[in-house]
Short mmCIF file of C-alpha atoms and ligand atoms in Angstrom, two decimals:
data_model
loop_
_atom_site.label_atom_id
_atom_site.label_comp_id
_atom_site.label_asym_id
_atom_site.label_seq_id
_atom_site.Cartn_x
_atom_site.Cartn_y
_atom_site.Cartn_z
CA UNK A 774 9.12 -19.66 32.33
CA UNK A 775 7.08 -18.19 35.13
CA UNK A 776 4.74 -15.98 33.18
CA UNK A 777 1.29 -16.97 31.95
CA UNK A 778 1.29 -17.95 28.31
CA UNK A 779 -1.63 -17.96 25.91
CA UNK A 780 0.01 -20.75 23.94
CA UNK A 781 2.90 -23.18 24.47
CA UNK A 782 4.55 -24.43 21.26
CA UNK A 783 6.92 -27.41 21.27
CA UNK A 784 9.50 -27.34 18.45
CA UNK A 785 10.97 -24.37 16.57
CA UNK A 786 11.00 -25.75 13.01
CA UNK A 787 9.08 -24.42 10.01
CA UNK A 788 5.74 -25.17 11.69
CA UNK A 789 6.49 -24.03 15.25
CA UNK A 790 8.39 -20.82 14.48
CA UNK A 791 5.96 -19.66 11.77
CA UNK A 792 3.07 -20.22 14.16
CA UNK A 793 4.92 -18.33 16.92
CA UNK A 794 5.33 -15.41 14.51
CA UNK A 795 1.63 -15.39 13.71
CA UNK A 796 0.56 -15.51 17.36
CA UNK A 797 3.13 -12.96 18.54
CA UNK A 798 2.22 -10.41 15.86
CA UNK A 799 -1.40 -11.03 16.88
CA UNK A 800 -0.46 -9.86 20.40
CA UNK A 801 -0.47 -13.26 22.14
CA UNK A 802 2.07 -14.49 24.72
CA UNK A 803 3.90 -17.60 23.56
CA UNK A 804 6.38 -20.01 25.15
CA UNK A 805 8.40 -21.76 22.44
CA UNK A 806 10.19 -24.87 23.71
CA UNK A 807 13.06 -26.30 21.63
CA UNK A 808 15.30 -29.15 22.74
CA UNK A 809 18.14 -28.04 20.42
CA UNK A 810 20.39 -25.01 20.60
CA UNK A 811 21.74 -22.59 17.98
CA UNK A 812 23.82 -24.16 15.21
CA UNK A 813 27.38 -23.54 16.46
CA UNK A 814 29.32 -21.07 14.36
CA UNK A 815 32.68 -22.11 12.88
CA UNK A 816 35.69 -19.85 13.35
CA UNK A 817 35.58 -18.40 9.83
CA UNK A 818 31.83 -18.93 9.45
CA UNK A 819 32.12 -20.36 5.94
CA UNK A 820 31.19 -24.03 6.04
CA UNK A 821 28.60 -25.50 8.34
CA UNK A 822 27.61 -28.45 6.20
CA UNK A 823 24.97 -30.76 7.63
CA UNK A 824 27.25 -33.78 7.92
CA UNK A 825 30.15 -31.76 9.39
CA UNK A 826 27.86 -30.51 12.13
CA UNK A 827 25.87 -33.65 12.84
CA UNK A 828 27.63 -36.60 11.25
CA UNK A 829 25.60 -38.86 8.98
CA UNK A 830 21.97 -39.70 9.81
CA UNK A 831 21.62 -37.72 13.04
CA UNK A 832 18.27 -36.02 13.75
CA UNK A 833 18.32 -32.28 13.10
CA UNK A 834 17.69 -30.71 16.50
CA UNK A 835 18.46 -26.99 16.42
CA UNK A 836 16.68 -23.68 16.84
CA UNK A 837 14.95 -23.47 13.43
CA UNK A 838 14.80 -27.27 13.01
CA UNK A 839 15.65 -28.76 9.63
CA UNK A 840 15.28 -25.42 7.86
CA UNK A 841 18.72 -24.38 9.19
CA UNK A 842 20.10 -26.80 6.56
CA UNK A 843 17.35 -26.76 3.96
CA UNK A 844 17.65 -25.55 0.39
CA UNK A 845 14.93 -22.87 0.83
CA UNK A 846 13.05 -24.09 -2.27
CA UNK A 847 9.68 -22.74 -1.21
CA UNK A 848 6.98 -24.06 -3.50
CA UNK A 849 3.21 -23.93 -3.34
CA UNK A 850 1.85 -27.43 -3.76
CA UNK A 851 0.10 -27.69 -7.11
CA UNK A 852 -3.71 -27.46 -7.35
CA UNK A 853 -4.04 -31.14 -8.30
CA UNK A 854 -2.10 -32.15 -5.14
CA UNK A 855 -5.19 -31.22 -3.11
CA UNK A 856 -7.41 -33.57 -5.12
CA UNK A 857 -7.59 -37.35 -5.30
CA UNK A 858 -5.21 -38.51 -8.03
CA UNK A 859 -4.66 -41.99 -9.42
CA UNK A 860 -0.99 -43.01 -9.59
CA UNK A 861 0.71 -46.13 -10.91
CA UNK A 862 0.91 -47.81 -7.47
CA UNK A 863 -2.28 -46.45 -5.87
CA UNK A 864 -4.24 -43.35 -5.04
CA UNK A 865 -3.04 -40.05 -3.63
CA UNK A 866 -6.00 -39.07 -1.43
CA UNK A 867 -7.73 -35.69 -1.52
CA UNK A 868 -6.97 -33.10 1.15
CA UNK A 869 -9.78 -32.01 3.47
CA UNK A 870 -9.12 -28.40 2.38
CA UNK A 871 -8.72 -26.96 -1.11
CA UNK A 872 -5.81 -25.08 -2.63
CA UNK A 873 -8.05 -21.99 -2.74
CA UNK A 874 -8.53 -22.12 1.06
CA UNK A 875 -4.78 -22.18 1.61
CA UNK A 876 -3.89 -19.67 -1.15
CA UNK A 877 -4.00 -16.45 0.98
CA UNK A 878 -1.66 -18.11 3.49
CA UNK A 879 0.74 -19.21 0.74
CA UNK A 880 1.02 -15.54 -0.26
CA UNK A 881 1.73 -14.49 3.33
CA UNK A 882 4.22 -17.32 3.77
CA UNK A 883 6.03 -16.16 0.62
CA UNK A 884 6.22 -12.63 2.03
CA UNK A 885 7.44 -13.77 5.43
CA UNK A 886 10.16 -15.98 3.92
CA UNK A 887 11.05 -13.44 1.16
CA UNK A 888 10.45 -15.83 -1.70
CA UNK A 889 12.06 -15.00 -5.06
CA UNK A 890 10.28 -16.51 -8.03
CA UNK A 891 8.26 -16.19 -11.24
CA UNK A 892 5.57 -18.38 -12.78
CA UNK A 893 7.18 -18.37 -16.27
CA UNK A 894 8.05 -21.75 -17.75
CA UNK A 895 6.04 -23.70 -15.19
CA UNK A 896 2.73 -25.02 -16.57
CA UNK A 897 1.79 -26.38 -13.12
CA UNK A 898 2.12 -23.06 -11.27
CA UNK A 899 -1.22 -22.64 -9.45
CA UNK A 900 -3.32 -19.43 -9.53
CA UNK A 901 -2.17 -16.71 -7.12
CA UNK A 902 -3.88 -13.65 -5.66
CA UNK A 903 -0.64 -11.63 -5.72
CA UNK A 904 2.72 -11.80 -7.48
CA UNK A 905 5.84 -13.39 -6.01
CA UNK A 906 7.21 -10.85 -3.51
CA UNK A 907 10.64 -10.81 -5.18
CA UNK A 908 11.97 -11.51 -8.70
CA UNK A 909 13.68 -14.86 -9.35
CA UNK A 910 17.33 -15.28 -8.38
CA UNK A 911 19.77 -14.73 -11.26
CA UNK A 912 21.44 -17.85 -12.67
CA UNK A 913 25.18 -18.31 -12.23
CA UNK A 914 26.74 -17.96 -15.76
CA UNK A 915 27.49 -21.70 -15.90
CA UNK A 916 23.88 -22.52 -14.96
CA UNK A 917 22.53 -19.89 -17.38
CA UNK A 918 24.30 -21.71 -20.23
CA UNK A 919 22.63 -25.01 -19.23
CA UNK A 920 19.21 -23.32 -19.06
CA UNK A 921 19.80 -21.76 -22.48
CA UNK A 922 20.70 -25.14 -24.01
CA UNK A 923 17.73 -26.88 -22.36
CA UNK A 924 15.36 -24.21 -23.65
CA UNK A 925 16.93 -24.36 -27.13
CA UNK A 926 16.39 -28.13 -27.21
CA UNK A 927 12.68 -27.71 -26.37
CA UNK A 928 12.62 -28.27 -22.59
CA UNK A 929 10.47 -25.90 -20.53
CA UNK A 930 12.55 -24.59 -17.62
CA UNK A 931 11.29 -22.52 -14.66
CA UNK A 932 12.87 -20.67 -11.73
CA UNK A 933 12.92 -22.44 -8.35
CA UNK A 934 11.11 -20.21 -5.84
CA UNK A 935 13.69 -19.53 -3.12
CA UNK A 936 13.42 -17.99 0.33
CA UNK A 937 16.61 -15.95 0.33
CA UNK A 938 17.35 -12.39 1.52
CA UNK A 939 18.90 -11.30 -1.77
CA UNK A 940 18.94 -7.98 -3.62
CA UNK A 941 20.47 -4.50 -3.39
CA UNK A 942 21.68 -3.92 0.18
CA UNK A 943 20.63 -7.43 1.29
CA UNK A 944 23.09 -9.94 2.83
CA UNK A 945 22.94 -12.88 0.37
CA UNK A 946 26.00 -13.11 -1.89
CA UNK A 947 24.75 -16.21 -3.76
CA UNK A 948 27.62 -18.22 -2.32
CA UNK A 949 27.80 -22.00 -2.85
CA UNK A 950 27.07 -22.84 0.81
CA UNK A 951 23.27 -22.81 0.83
CA UNK A 952 21.63 -26.21 0.30
CA UNK A 953 22.58 -28.57 3.17
CA UNK A 954 24.47 -25.75 4.90
CA UNK A 955 23.54 -23.37 7.71
CA UNK A 956 23.93 -19.88 6.25
CA UNK A 957 27.03 -18.10 7.57
CA UNK A 958 25.50 -14.63 7.11
CA UNK A 959 21.88 -15.45 8.05
CA UNK A 960 20.72 -14.61 4.53
CA UNK A 961 18.83 -17.86 4.09
CA UNK A 962 15.24 -17.41 5.16
CA UNK A 963 14.88 -20.34 7.52
CA UNK A 964 12.41 -20.72 10.39
CA UNK A 965 14.87 -19.01 12.74
CA UNK A 966 15.84 -15.99 10.62
CA UNK A 967 12.50 -15.40 8.84
CA UNK A 968 9.99 -16.17 11.58
CA UNK A 969 11.44 -16.77 15.04
CA UNK A 970 13.75 -13.75 15.34
CA UNK A 971 11.05 -11.25 14.25
CA UNK A 972 8.64 -13.04 16.59
CA UNK A 973 11.10 -12.67 19.50
CA UNK A 974 11.50 -8.98 18.60
CA UNK A 975 7.80 -8.40 19.39
CA UNK A 976 8.53 -9.20 23.05
CA UNK A 977 5.63 -11.66 23.04
CA UNK A 978 7.66 -14.86 22.67
CA UNK A 979 9.88 -16.53 25.23
CA UNK A 980 12.26 -19.10 23.76
CA UNK A 981 13.23 -22.02 26.02
CA UNK A 982 16.14 -23.63 24.11
CA UNK A 983 17.86 -26.80 25.29
CA UNK A 984 14.58 -27.82 26.94
CA UNK A 985 12.84 -31.09 26.09
CA UNK A 986 9.10 -31.64 26.34
CA UNK A 987 8.52 -35.05 27.92
CA UNK A 988 4.71 -35.03 27.85
CA UNK A 989 1.67 -33.04 26.91
CA UNK A 990 -0.69 -32.99 29.89
CA UNK A 991 -4.46 -33.41 29.62
CA UNK A 992 -7.46 -33.24 31.95
CA UNK A 993 -8.45 -36.43 33.74
CA UNK A 994 -11.29 -37.11 31.32
CA UNK A 995 -8.87 -36.55 28.44
CA UNK A 996 -11.00 -33.94 26.68
CA UNK A 997 -8.71 -30.90 26.99
CA UNK A 998 -5.06 -30.03 27.32
CA UNK A 999 -3.78 -28.52 30.57
CA UNK A 1000 -0.06 -27.97 29.96
CA UNK A 1001 3.29 -29.64 29.36
CA UNK A 1002 5.97 -31.48 31.32
CA UNK A 1003 9.39 -30.09 30.47
CA UNK A 1004 12.93 -31.17 31.30
CA UNK A 1005 16.07 -29.03 31.33
CA UNK A 1006 19.44 -29.80 32.94
CA UNK A 1007 17.95 -32.91 34.55
CA UNK A 1008 15.16 -30.95 36.23
CA UNK A 1009 11.49 -31.57 35.36
CA UNK A 1010 8.77 -28.95 35.66
CA UNK A 1011 5.18 -28.41 34.62
CA UNK A 1012 4.03 -25.37 32.65
CA UNK A 1013 0.27 -24.92 32.58
CA UNK A 1014 -1.44 -23.87 29.36
CA UNK A 1015 -4.88 -24.18 27.83
CA UNK A 1016 -3.44 -24.33 24.31
CA UNK A 1017 -0.48 -26.56 23.46
CA UNK A 1018 0.89 -26.95 19.95
CA UNK A 1019 3.08 -29.92 19.10
CA UNK A 1020 5.50 -28.95 16.29
CA UNK A 1021 8.21 -31.56 16.79
CA UNK A 1022 8.39 -32.71 13.15
CA UNK A 1023 8.59 -36.33 12.01
CA UNK A 1024 8.85 -38.55 14.03
CA UNK A 1025 8.99 -36.10 17.00
CA UNK A 1026 5.32 -35.07 17.08
CA UNK A 1027 3.90 -38.59 16.86
CA UNK A 1028 6.41 -39.76 19.49
CA UNK A 1029 5.53 -36.97 21.93
CA UNK A 1030 1.80 -37.66 21.54
CA UNK A 1031 2.44 -41.37 22.04
CA UNK A 1032 4.49 -40.67 25.20
CA UNK A 1033 1.70 -38.46 26.56
CA UNK A 1034 -0.66 -41.40 27.06
CA UNK A 1035 -3.10 -41.40 29.97
CA UNK A 1036 -5.90 -43.63 31.25
CA UNK A 1037 -8.30 -41.83 28.91
CA UNK A 1038 -5.88 -42.21 25.99
CA UNK A 1039 -3.99 -45.46 26.69
CA UNK A 1040 -2.33 -45.62 23.25
CA UNK A 1041 -1.32 -41.96 23.20
CA UNK A 1042 -3.07 -38.66 22.48
CA UNK A 1043 -4.89 -38.67 19.13
CA UNK A 1044 -4.42 -42.41 18.88
CA UNK A 1045 -7.75 -43.84 19.97
CA UNK A 1046 -8.27 -45.11 16.40
CA UNK A 1047 -4.69 -46.37 16.04
CA UNK A 1048 -3.89 -43.66 13.46
CA UNK A 1049 -0.95 -41.96 15.18
CA UNK A 1050 2.22 -42.66 13.21
CA UNK A 1051 0.26 -43.88 10.19
CA UNK A 1052 -0.10 -42.51 6.65
CA UNK A 1053 3.54 -41.52 6.22
CA UNK A 1054 4.12 -40.06 2.74
CA UNK A 1055 6.82 -38.07 0.97
CA UNK A 1056 8.95 -37.92 -2.14
CA UNK A 1057 10.90 -40.74 -3.74
CA UNK A 1058 14.03 -38.87 -4.66
CA UNK A 1059 16.90 -39.80 -6.97
CA UNK A 1060 19.84 -38.01 -8.60
CA UNK A 1061 21.46 -37.69 -11.99
CA UNK A 1062 24.68 -35.87 -12.86
CA UNK A 1063 24.88 -34.01 -16.20
CA UNK A 1064 28.59 -33.42 -16.72
CA UNK A 1065 29.34 -29.89 -17.88
CA UNK A 1066 32.98 -30.45 -18.93
CA UNK A 1067 36.42 -31.40 -17.66
CA UNK A 1068 36.96 -28.11 -15.81
CA UNK A 1069 35.76 -27.94 -12.20
CA UNK A 1070 32.63 -25.80 -11.68
CA UNK A 1071 32.89 -26.01 -7.89
CA UNK A 1072 32.07 -22.97 -5.76
CA UNK A 1073 28.87 -21.72 -7.44
CA UNK A 1074 25.30 -21.07 -6.38
CA UNK A 1075 23.52 -23.53 -8.68
CA UNK A 1076 20.04 -24.02 -7.19
CA UNK A 1077 18.01 -21.84 -9.55
CA UNK A 1078 16.05 -23.94 -12.09
CA UNK A 1079 13.55 -26.76 -12.30
CA UNK A 1080 11.55 -28.71 -14.88
CA UNK A 1081 8.00 -29.17 -13.56
CA UNK A 1082 6.13 -29.92 -16.80
CA UNK A 1083 5.77 -33.64 -15.93
CA UNK A 1084 4.17 -33.15 -12.51
CA UNK A 1085 0.62 -33.85 -13.69
CA UNK A 1086 1.44 -36.27 -16.50
CA UNK A 1087 4.47 -38.25 -17.52
CA UNK A 1088 4.60 -38.32 -21.35
CA UNK A 1089 2.62 -41.19 -22.85
CA UNK A 1090 1.42 -42.66 -19.53
CA UNK A 1091 -1.74 -40.76 -18.60
CA UNK A 1092 -0.40 -40.83 -15.04
CA UNK A 1093 1.41 -38.22 -12.93
CA UNK A 1094 5.19 -38.05 -13.34
CA UNK A 1095 7.19 -35.83 -11.02
CA UNK A 1096 9.60 -32.92 -10.93
CA UNK A 1097 13.23 -32.42 -11.88
CA UNK A 1098 15.20 -29.86 -9.89
CA UNK A 1099 18.80 -28.69 -9.71
CA UNK A 1100 20.30 -28.84 -6.23
CA UNK A 1101 22.86 -26.64 -4.54
CA UNK A 1102 26.45 -27.84 -4.43
CA UNK A 1103 27.36 -30.03 -1.48
CA UNK A 1104 30.37 -32.26 -0.73
CA UNK A 1105 28.33 -35.41 -1.36
CA UNK A 1106 31.51 -37.50 -1.63
CA UNK A 1107 31.76 -37.36 2.14
CA UNK A 1108 29.00 -39.97 2.33
CA UNK A 1109 30.79 -42.24 -0.20
CA UNK A 1110 33.02 -45.23 0.60
CA UNK A 1111 36.80 -44.80 0.71
CA UNK A 1112 37.17 -46.46 -2.70
CA UNK A 1113 34.48 -44.47 -4.54
CA UNK A 1114 35.17 -41.13 -2.80
CA UNK A 1115 37.74 -39.77 -5.33
CA UNK A 1116 35.50 -40.70 -8.28
CA UNK A 1117 32.38 -39.17 -6.71
CA UNK A 1118 34.39 -36.04 -5.89
CA UNK A 1119 35.70 -35.77 -9.47
CA UNK A 1120 32.19 -36.09 -10.92
CA UNK A 1121 30.47 -33.85 -8.34
CA UNK A 1122 32.90 -30.99 -9.05
CA UNK A 1123 32.22 -31.10 -12.80
CA UNK A 1124 28.50 -31.74 -12.95
CA UNK A 1125 25.19 -30.39 -11.74
CA UNK A 1126 23.44 -32.39 -9.04
CA UNK A 1127 19.92 -32.90 -10.39
CA UNK A 1128 17.14 -34.34 -8.24
CA UNK A 1129 14.12 -36.07 -9.69
CA UNK A 1130 11.20 -36.66 -7.35
CA UNK A 1131 7.99 -38.67 -7.62
CA UNK A 1132 5.22 -38.86 -5.05
CA UNK A 1133 5.37 -41.61 -2.42
CA UNK A 1134 1.80 -42.44 -1.45
CA UNK A 1135 0.34 -42.68 2.07
CA UNK A 1136 -1.27 -45.94 3.14
CA UNK A 1137 -2.56 -46.96 6.55
CA UNK A 1138 0.34 -49.43 6.86
CA UNK A 1139 3.04 -46.86 6.03
CA UNK A 1140 4.61 -45.06 8.97
CA UNK A 1141 6.02 -45.51 12.43
CA UNK A 1142 5.71 -48.83 14.20
CA UNK A 1143 5.85 -48.18 17.95
CA UNK A 1144 7.30 -50.56 20.51
CA UNK A 1145 6.32 -49.07 23.84
CA UNK A 1146 7.18 -45.40 23.51
CA UNK A 1147 9.91 -45.83 20.87
CA UNK A 1148 9.82 -46.21 17.11
CA UNK A 1149 10.78 -49.81 16.33
CA UNK A 1150 10.47 -49.62 12.56
CA UNK A 1151 9.51 -47.25 9.76
CA UNK A 1152 7.37 -48.71 6.97
CA UNK A 1153 7.88 -46.73 3.79
CA UNK A 1154 5.01 -45.30 1.78
CA UNK A 1155 4.01 -46.71 -1.64
CA UNK A 1156 6.75 -46.07 -4.18
CA UNK A 1157 5.74 -45.60 -7.84
CA UNK A 1158 8.45 -47.84 -9.24
CA UNK A 1159 7.98 -47.47 -13.01
CA UNK A 1160 7.13 -43.76 -12.77
CA UNK A 1161 10.37 -43.20 -10.84
CA UNK A 1162 12.49 -45.13 -13.38
CA UNK A 1163 10.75 -43.35 -16.29
CA UNK A 1164 11.37 -39.93 -14.74
CA UNK A 1165 15.06 -40.75 -14.30
CA UNK A 1166 15.32 -41.77 -17.97
CA UNK A 1167 13.34 -38.73 -19.06
CA UNK A 1168 15.52 -36.35 -16.99
CA UNK A 1169 18.70 -37.90 -18.38
CA UNK A 1170 17.38 -37.71 -21.96
CA UNK A 1171 16.57 -33.99 -21.62
CA UNK A 1172 20.11 -33.14 -20.53
CA UNK A 1173 21.62 -35.42 -23.19
CA UNK A 1174 19.45 -33.68 -25.79
CA UNK A 1175 20.89 -30.39 -24.55
CA UNK A 1176 24.38 -31.78 -25.21
CA UNK A 1177 25.58 -33.08 -21.84
CA UNK A 1178 26.77 -36.60 -20.96
CA UNK A 1179 24.79 -37.82 -17.94
CA UNK A 1180 25.54 -40.25 -15.11
CA UNK A 1181 22.44 -41.64 -13.39
CA UNK A 1182 21.90 -43.27 -10.00
CA UNK A 1183 18.93 -45.55 -9.47
CA UNK A 1184 18.67 -45.43 -5.65
CA UNK A 1185 15.54 -43.82 -4.25
CA UNK A 1186 15.53 -42.02 -0.92
CA UNK A 1187 12.43 -40.90 0.97
CA UNK A 1188 12.57 -37.11 1.32
CA UNK A 1189 10.27 -34.34 2.47
CA UNK A 1190 8.37 -36.73 4.69
CA UNK A 1191 4.82 -35.84 5.70
CA UNK A 1192 2.03 -37.55 7.63
CA UNK A 1193 1.95 -39.59 10.89
CA UNK A 1194 -0.68 -37.24 12.44
CA UNK A 1195 -2.66 -36.40 9.33
CA UNK A 1196 -5.45 -33.84 9.19
CA UNK A 1197 -8.95 -34.73 8.06
CA UNK A 1198 -12.63 -34.29 8.62
CA UNK A 1199 -13.40 -37.53 10.44
CA UNK A 1200 -11.82 -38.81 13.68
CA UNK A 1201 -12.21 -42.28 12.16
CA UNK A 1202 -9.58 -41.55 9.52
CA UNK A 1203 -7.43 -38.69 10.82
CA UNK A 1204 -5.60 -37.48 13.94
CA UNK A 1205 -6.41 -33.75 13.67
CA UNK A 1206 -9.30 -31.76 12.26
CA UNK A 1207 -8.90 -29.30 9.41
CA UNK A 1208 -7.73 -26.56 11.82
CA UNK A 1209 -4.96 -28.97 13.00
CA UNK A 1210 -6.59 -29.52 16.41
CA UNK A 1211 -6.42 -33.12 17.64
CA UNK A 1212 -9.89 -34.69 17.36
CA UNK A 1213 -11.58 -34.82 20.76
CA UNK A 1214 -8.89 -32.94 22.74
CA UNK A 1215 -9.67 -29.24 23.05
CA UNK A 1216 -6.62 -26.96 22.90
CA UNK A 1217 -4.17 -29.57 21.54
CA UNK A 1218 -2.84 -28.83 18.03
CA UNK A 1219 -0.24 -30.36 15.71
CA UNK A 1220 1.46 -27.88 13.38
CA UNK A 1221 4.28 -29.26 11.24
CA UNK A 1222 4.95 -31.77 8.45
CA UNK A 1223 3.04 -34.47 10.37
CA UNK A 1224 -0.41 -33.13 9.46
CA UNK A 1225 0.02 -33.00 5.67
CA UNK A 1226 -2.11 -35.79 4.14
CA UNK A 1227 0.08 -36.06 1.01
CA UNK A 1228 3.34 -34.58 -0.27
CA UNK A 1229 2.66 -33.95 -3.98
CA UNK A 1230 6.05 -33.77 -5.70
CA UNK A 1231 7.28 -30.24 -5.03
CA UNK A 1232 9.09 -29.37 -1.78
CA UNK A 1233 6.66 -29.20 1.13
CA UNK A 1234 8.20 -26.46 3.35
CA UNK A 1235 6.01 -23.57 2.17
CA UNK A 1236 2.89 -25.68 2.71
CA UNK A 1237 3.97 -26.42 6.31
CA UNK A 1238 4.47 -22.67 6.84
CA UNK A 1239 1.14 -21.70 5.18
CA UNK A 1240 -0.75 -24.23 7.30
CA UNK A 1241 0.96 -22.87 10.43
CA UNK A 1242 -0.20 -19.32 9.60
CA UNK A 1243 -3.72 -20.61 8.96
CA UNK A 1244 -3.81 -22.48 12.29
CA UNK A 1245 -2.39 -19.33 13.91
CA UNK A 1246 -5.44 -17.41 12.71
CA UNK A 1247 -7.71 -20.14 14.03
CA UNK A 1248 -6.04 -19.95 17.48
CA UNK A 1249 -6.17 -16.13 17.48
CA UNK A 1250 -9.90 -16.29 16.69
CA UNK A 1251 -10.42 -18.77 19.51
CA UNK A 1252 -8.49 -16.60 21.99
CA UNK A 1253 -10.46 -13.54 20.92
CA UNK A 1254 -13.75 -15.35 21.44
CA UNK A 1255 -14.43 -15.75 17.73
CA UNK A 1256 -13.30 -12.29 16.50
CA UNK A 1257 -11.43 -12.18 13.19
CA UNK A 1258 -7.65 -11.64 13.68
CA UNK A 1259 -6.35 -8.30 12.49
CA UNK A 1260 -2.74 -9.30 11.76
CA UNK A 1261 -1.39 -9.79 8.32
CA UNK A 1262 2.23 -10.44 7.48
CA UNK A 1263 3.68 -6.98 6.85
CA UNK A 1264 5.03 -6.09 3.40
CA UNK A 1265 8.79 -6.30 3.60
CA UNK A 1266 11.24 -3.50 3.01
C1 FAD B 204 19.22 -30.94 3.92
C2 FAD B 204 17.77 -30.63 3.80
C3 FAD B 204 17.32 -29.86 2.73
C4 FAD B 204 15.95 -29.56 2.61
N1 FAD B 204 15.56 -28.71 1.61
C5 FAD B 204 14.26 -28.33 1.53
C6 FAD B 204 13.85 -27.35 0.57
O1 FAD B 204 14.65 -26.80 -0.20
N2 FAD B 204 12.53 -27.01 0.54
C7 FAD B 204 11.61 -27.57 1.39
O2 FAD B 204 10.42 -27.23 1.30
N3 FAD B 204 11.98 -28.49 2.31
C8 FAD B 204 13.28 -28.87 2.41
N4 FAD B 204 13.67 -29.77 3.38
C9 FAD B 204 12.64 -30.34 4.26
C10 FAD B 204 12.16 -29.30 5.27
O3 FAD B 204 13.28 -28.67 5.85
C11 FAD B 204 11.29 -29.98 6.34
O4 FAD B 204 10.23 -30.66 5.71
C12 FAD B 204 10.68 -28.97 7.30
O5 FAD B 204 11.66 -28.06 7.74
C13 FAD B 204 10.05 -29.71 8.49
O6 FAD B 204 9.57 -28.76 9.42
P1 FAD B 204 8.79 -29.20 10.73
O7 FAD B 204 8.16 -27.98 11.29
O8 FAD B 204 7.90 -30.35 10.39
O9 FAD B 204 9.82 -29.78 11.77
P2 FAD B 204 11.38 -29.91 12.06
O10 FAD B 204 12.18 -29.05 11.16
O11 FAD B 204 11.70 -31.36 12.08
O12 FAD B 204 11.51 -29.29 13.51
C14 FAD B 204 11.07 -29.92 14.67
C15 FAD B 204 11.80 -29.33 15.86
O13 FAD B 204 11.21 -29.86 17.05
C16 FAD B 204 12.22 -30.12 18.01
N5 FAD B 204 11.72 -31.15 18.91
C17 FAD B 204 11.38 -32.42 18.60
N6 FAD B 204 10.94 -33.08 19.69
C18 FAD B 204 11.00 -32.20 20.72
C19 FAD B 204 10.67 -32.29 22.11
N7 FAD B 204 10.15 -33.41 22.64
N8 FAD B 204 10.89 -31.21 22.90
C20 FAD B 204 11.40 -30.05 22.38
N9 FAD B 204 11.72 -29.92 21.07
C21 FAD B 204 11.51 -30.97 20.25
C22 FAD B 204 13.41 -30.58 17.16
O14 FAD B 204 14.63 -30.38 17.85
C23 FAD B 204 13.29 -29.69 15.91
O15 FAD B 204 14.05 -28.51 16.02
C24 FAD B 204 15.03 -30.09 3.54
C25 FAD B 204 15.47 -30.85 4.62
C26 FAD B 204 16.83 -31.11 4.76
C27 FAD B 204 17.30 -31.90 5.96
#
């Protein structure tokens, strides 16, 4: 960590690593600081399930961030997600940029993360300037039968776009250990495998793993960033930099900015209007279990289809609905109580795990409540109660119509969280500008889930990556004195 860096990035998740890739391929020197280490490999390398590695409810702190365990469902947010939309419980606000502005970066993000997909069967698929880089993943025979019966009973089914290194000569074997697992053969295109490793291969990125950033440093008048205070093995040191990017995820980015307070910014950087930590949003997510039969179907790669036709309108309501998506197999019974465990295990091994997700809306009240420099409480975003219940009933009815008995669960969990340092045009209502630079502090950027103003209802990972590439171009332009960056994500072999 002695060299001069053009940019210091804190956090190696989807935002941080994708940005590092962009800057490194643009010829810039980057220091990437990550407090976690590599996900430890097991002896046989077969099962590194989230809860085995971390236990329940631990923050995901690894090289690659949460994407080491994600399901690699890499969706473009739908065109309407960028506009103001009325929901049952309130309004989903408009983004300060349009889908069309982000579209070229979605295409590059799909190439970088080797997304397999097709627009067929998805009426909400937004316009694209190029095809999906790879064809959709094939369905497992058991899943193919379900898709066939859904289609035959009149339900429009589409492929889930997946970031997987699959195809002739490629490492993915479509094993069951994908969603909620770290890939044993590095075939899942996570932030580490898809972006960070190629970025390191350029020689332009230095990775400081196991190092925590304690503070972002700013000039005395608070108008520009000057570097970071890091801590490793109990030793603190300052690294100077004119451009610092905070990519610590939720709640990490808001916390780091809060802890970086100075006389000029007494409530934390980007918090002069009290907006840091606010406008949390995400997906209200529930599950249903269509039972496929008495025989176990365990050990299959199931995450290949979705029903997105109700994203813009739930039938008969005139209001947005949500999406229905099959998940990968995971030993979900491990989170169950001792008494219910055998029942959950019996059901999980004979059914598909189907998520249904509605949008949870950002409000100024929703988000992180700080006490000093810690998060005391998290206030959840606005949940669309009736829409959520209707979508559950609708999802269950579609599978029943296709001939499957269905067990439903009414709990709603907040997933795919976004916000807490949202982007916008005005410093009165947002933490960063539309290039993800913190209002009023030159050289300080936030690039991760925290800047997304809303979550729509499809998975948000590809949008985090596309925004990171876009901010990368903005930083490259700035470093080149305004010249247009030459890099584009290379076509993959
Ligand atoms: C099980 C699971 C499945 C998912 N499936 C999908 C899916 O299929 N599709 C999808 O789109 N999304 C999915 N998601 C969500 C998606 O993974 C996240 O939204 C996304 O990865 C968030 O990226 P990020 O860049 O905001 O930050 P994070 O992934 O949260 O990364 C932040 C990183 O910053 C580091 N950090 C934090 N503070 C500091 C500090 N002070 N100093 C140094 N380092 C620091 C952390 O250790 C972490 O590695 C899933 C998530 C989980 C957990």
